[in-house]
Amino acid sequence: MKENKDKNQQEYQELQLSADEKSILDQLGIFGKSRRRFLGQSSAAGLSLMATQFIPIDKVFGQETVPSTPPVPFKNAVDVSFSINTKTQQLTVDSRMTLLDALRERLQLTGTKKGCDHGQCGACTLLVDGKRVLSCLTLAASCEGKEVTSIEGLAENSELHPMQKAFIKNDGFQCGYCTPGQICSSVALMDEAKNGDASYVTEDIMNISENLTLSDEEVRERMSGNICRCGAYPNIVAAIQEVHQGRETDYNWQES
Amino acid sequence: MAEITENMIKSKDNLGAPENRIEGFLKVTGKAKYAAEFSVPNVLYGFPVRSTIAAGTMTDIDTAEAEKAEGVVKVFTHKNAMKFNPAPDVESTNKMTMPKSVLNTTAINSFGQYIGFVVAETFEQARYAANLVKATYQETDPKIDFDKYVDTAYKPDNANGAATDTQRGSMEEGMSNASKTLDITYQTPIEVHNPMEPHATIAVFEGDALTVYDATQMLGPSKVAISNTFNIPQEKIRVLAPYIGGGFGSKLRAWDHVMLTIMAAKMLDKPVKTAITRQMMQTNAGLRQLNRQHMRIGTSTDGKLTAMSHEVMTHTAVDEVFVEQAGFITRTMYDTPNQLVTHRVFDTNIQVPTWMRAPGETPGSFALECTMDEMADQLQMDPIAFRIKNEPKTNPLDGKPFSSRSLVQCMQVGADKFGWSKRKQEPRQNTKDNWLVGYGMAAASRAAPYQESSSRVKLSYGDDGLEAVIEMAATDIGTGTYTIIAQTAANCLDIPVDRVAVNIGDSDLPATPGSGGSWGAGSFTSAVDAVCEKAKSALKNKITSDSSALTTADELMKAAKLTEFEMEATEGPSEDSKKYAHFSYGAHFVEVWVDEDLGMVKIPRVLSTSAVGTVLNQKTARSQVVGGIVWGIGQAMTEETTLDKRYGSYVTRTFADYHVPVNLDVGDIEVHFIPEEDEHINRMGVKGIGELGITSVAAAIANAIYNATGKRMRTLPITPAKLVDYEKQPVA
Amino acid sequence: MRPFTYTKTEDTAQATSKLAANENAKYLAGGTNLLDLMKEDVERPDELVDIGLLDLTDIKETSTGVSLGAMAKNTETANHPLVRKNFPMLSLAILAGASGQIRNMATNGGNPNQRTRCAYFFDTAMPCNKREPGTGCGALEGQNHMHAIFGWNENCVAVHPSDMCIALAALDATVTIADGNGKTRTIPFTEYHRLPGDQPERDNNLERGELITSIEIPKNNFAKNSYYVKVRDRSSYAFALISVGAGLELQGKTIKNARIAMGGVAHKPWRAYEAEQFLKGKEATEENFEAAADAEMANAKTLEHNAFKVPLGKQAMVRALNVALSGEKV
């Protein structure tokens, strides 16, 4: 395996790649040209094509981000306009519609997950005006003028966010369903640490400075609003600490 | 099936690398599509209506208001549901494939049972209208209370396919010959899987062809269940599940919402989508039974077992029997001349239990491994030494040799790495501030079933060489299926992993046994390896010149002058493998800190060893064990479904009440794989991992809590209430 | 969730008049509890007035102490220097509740109005006097390990779920309330919430149309010696089985004043007056803490599944006082 890696590394260096492609390949640990072939398009959609693993593409990515119109005018319709991943969206929504359902059912942004719909699992976590919140307990109607960032908006110019890379590297997920919420939560957590926000396990709550270095215990407490039923918690903490402290976890892999 | 011969045993030199998940970037970017997320034009939204009683008869159901509500397309009840006519020759004992008609009765057998189904233009409309459906009932006293109905227990036909009762020698003799005896009852509660992705189904008919996007661990059996239920030919049904948000057994069978959704799509001739709620996940998607486990154990003064019994009492549904084989582990773990293992069950108005991560072993290992710890304590013997003393040479259940059994190494290596020697035998000897510190261990074993599976390989040339596509109706429920398939194919075909594309999650592809029972990894990769080898052999046969020096797929393709080649193969258990007993083994070591005054427990450290044969990917395999340990922490400390005995309603209705562990509940976890080659189980030498990880963790934690506090916690979960009010804790 | 009209306003008077005009209208602030309950069909408003934009977000020093704006988020409040320095018990209590995401949404005005977590209240198939007066109390003889040991009666055994409010009760906060006629009134925080009495459907003394505009905390000398301990069925993101907020004002080793409130024990934040009374003027010792806790717990009345709350309540109170005395956690 190691030999292959070296060989591929070499191949990779010989390739004439665009900057975009290079950064993507770097992050993904993908070196072979055959993968590159799929990367002709550097858009998110192009990226995802690569690993849809041949489920008919039109079924997987049909109608992406094209807002669908409601089938009938609602009795309690509300017009709302907000920014989602820097793009302004105007929607007419049922007053009962949550931000979560607006993204998933109307904007085909299904990265934000519905795990409980009652604020008890964190799978629907995304950023509104830079803060992590639960989209299942946010009415779409109340989002007028807000800036929403979902998991689909974290990668910039096809470059994965460092947290996304760290989750892949540290295997911070298994089934992947809680993952967008975990990552959005982790990204916000980095800002909270910078701000010097406290948690219940913070040692000295009266004297707290900015740019906190969070212990593992601190990370665990602050990430406890994101349930992972697969039990990837130690790997999630490792991923966050890699981004937060630059600390790489030694997993003691057996030599294979 | 081909016999495995010496030279067919796979070289595993290129396997095991901790590759990142090949689908990982789809998951971290939100691009992996789960069942409810497929975009189907003009899809309608389904929302089930649930019974508000647990037992009785529905006398009427009023849908008038619901039908008038905005956006409602149709309200289904028993009055207008499809009349199901399953084919008469359909086998109805296989729970994964048996027909499951819905809304065809007024009998209410459990709380939350689906009594109606609203279909509307939007999710908000469907959910609201479901609340407008009003049923009236003739209630009967629901059978819920364990102690009240335990006397009605009977002997089931089997315990999840295993023998209901087994006996060896005489318990009475073994106990009377013993110098030390214990007689203890343990209890594990009802638990619910609660995968993060709630079950969801989209049903789309195009003419008479049905496509189902479903959150299922089992593509083939789901297809058969649908076929049997609706009398639709299997070839007209396609089930798709490229990504599944966890399963843990709850997505092994197609529950009623699948059939409700398909029925509505069929009757309305429109696509319908149903994602059940977290509340329905508690009441309508299976559970693990409460198991009351009576243990008796006798030993000589030097710690040799003379007798051991494990008698399990549990419950099932009034309309379907499922019995978890909780006593099974005791049949195979230790050597004892006298043994009795029994399972009894009684009917309740609680929904039917089902498989949940390591069915049998999870509750059973808690009773067995706590019993072993309690006896070691009586004997003043080290718990590891006590276990080694009773290590069997062959499987005590049937006398078959073990295909591999590295339990002793697991315990010894684990003890060494954990620092077990620092443990004090006497409890309450180790303190730190407000905490009592304790060490505990438990040994683990999990049956390693291996099943027949098919696979297809497609070889072709891309820009920089040979590429392969592997196709099979396998599923990845977070276990790493995508990645280990790619690694296995790359290993066999001598191409880089990133030149293998993996196409799974589609029932139209070659059949596999799906993901369950820890057989996925071994079954899938054995098929992949077999098909790649078969392709290479076939290529060799096409080569007219001397091909003896050619080894790689690329060389063979070029010599055969082919640019494309396709092959399909099926691989399954060999005659040789059937001569052996197959189990994975492990050991868990746990450090706990107990705050006795507040009843709070911290688990700062768990170290586990696992012997699972070939490890295909160190990274994903480790994650499987870590996940199992987290489940064990949940089982030990937090998880319990409680029902109201009077109403049969669920007190743990949601994630706020059913406590799965959160990040702060889990400390450092260290996993070590014991190098092991199993030459008998399958051509890859792969045993199961995912269920071994959970097995015995709760026992190790309870044993550690005893070491910390001197308190034996025999009824799970170990809550603050039980620790603080120890004297009054419920005794089973 | 039933259909409702959605409006928003930036004007407090307009908000209160809308609520005064429609008895089925509700304020929408953070929404973390209201939307949850609307999805469960427990709360059934036909009009939501979004007050998220009201200019009530200030956290500021006043002549008597600190004023917390009703629309300030829980996170901002817990982390505000004025709160951290002067009332660390409140910071800790807020941070002990829910999750980071929920605290980013929940407001100071909304938190006191969150409703009980009793499963019988949430389940519309079950009897509940709080949800549907006259149907009985499902928890009284049902599963009640989360339920009250103080102040309950057969009408209702539910407990108030907030952590923040436990600290506010201990700290002698007051609540400023605006009504629909442009008037305001102030009531002590300990009198904001109610015991079930014969109106268990009423959690608090807010009248129709009224709106909390701010919460005032008077200056005190407890900061250095205070703590909030919370015991729950998992280590985080769970409601309290028992929680205790405790503050000590010391003169040497003598307790000049003690402030203690408990959560998870009653239909309202339970101010432990008996324990406070006992400690006043006594030496700060473990023995006295235990005796004080015994004095408080002597009045406990348990249900089938919550007897553990008596020893746990005592031990949690002693722990809170011990940590407060040590001054280590804050």
CSV table of C-alpha atoms in Angstrom, one decimal, chain C residues 60 62 64-69 87 168 171-177 185-187 189 213-219:
chain,number,residue,atom,x,y,z
C,60,LYS,CA,-26.0,46.8,31.6
C,62,THR,CA,-27.6,49.9,36.9
C,64,THR,CA,-28.7,48.7,42.0
C,65,GLY,CA,-27.0,45.9,40.1
C,66,VAL,CA,-27.2,44.5,36.6
C,67,SER,CA,-30.1,44.5,34.2
C,68,LEU,CA,-30.4,41.7,31.7
C,69,GLY,CA,-32.4,42.5,28.6
C,87,PHE,CA,-22.8,36.5,39.3
C,168,LEU,CA,-32.0,33.9,39.4
C,171,LEU,CA,-29.8,35.8,43.5
C,172,ASP,CA,-33.0,37.6,44.5
C,173,ALA,CA,-33.5,38.8,41.0
C,174,THR,CA,-36.6,40.8,39.9
C,175,VAL,CA,-38.6,40.6,36.7
C,176,THR,CA,-39.8,43.7,34.9
C,177,ILE,CA,-42.9,43.1,32.9
C,185,ARG,CA,-44.6,46.2,36.8
C,186,THR,CA,-41.8,44.5,38.8
C,187,ILE,CA,-42.1,41.3,40.8
C,189,PHE,CA,-38.2,36.4,40.7
C,213,THR,CA,-38.7,43.2,29.2
C,214,SER,CA,-35.8,42.7,31.6
C,215,ILE,CA,-34.5,40.9,34.6
C,216,GLU,CA,-32.7,42.8,37.3
C,217,ILE,CA,-30.1,41.3,39.7
C,218,PRO,CA,-29.2,43.3,42.7
C,219,LYS,CA,-25.6,43.6,43.8
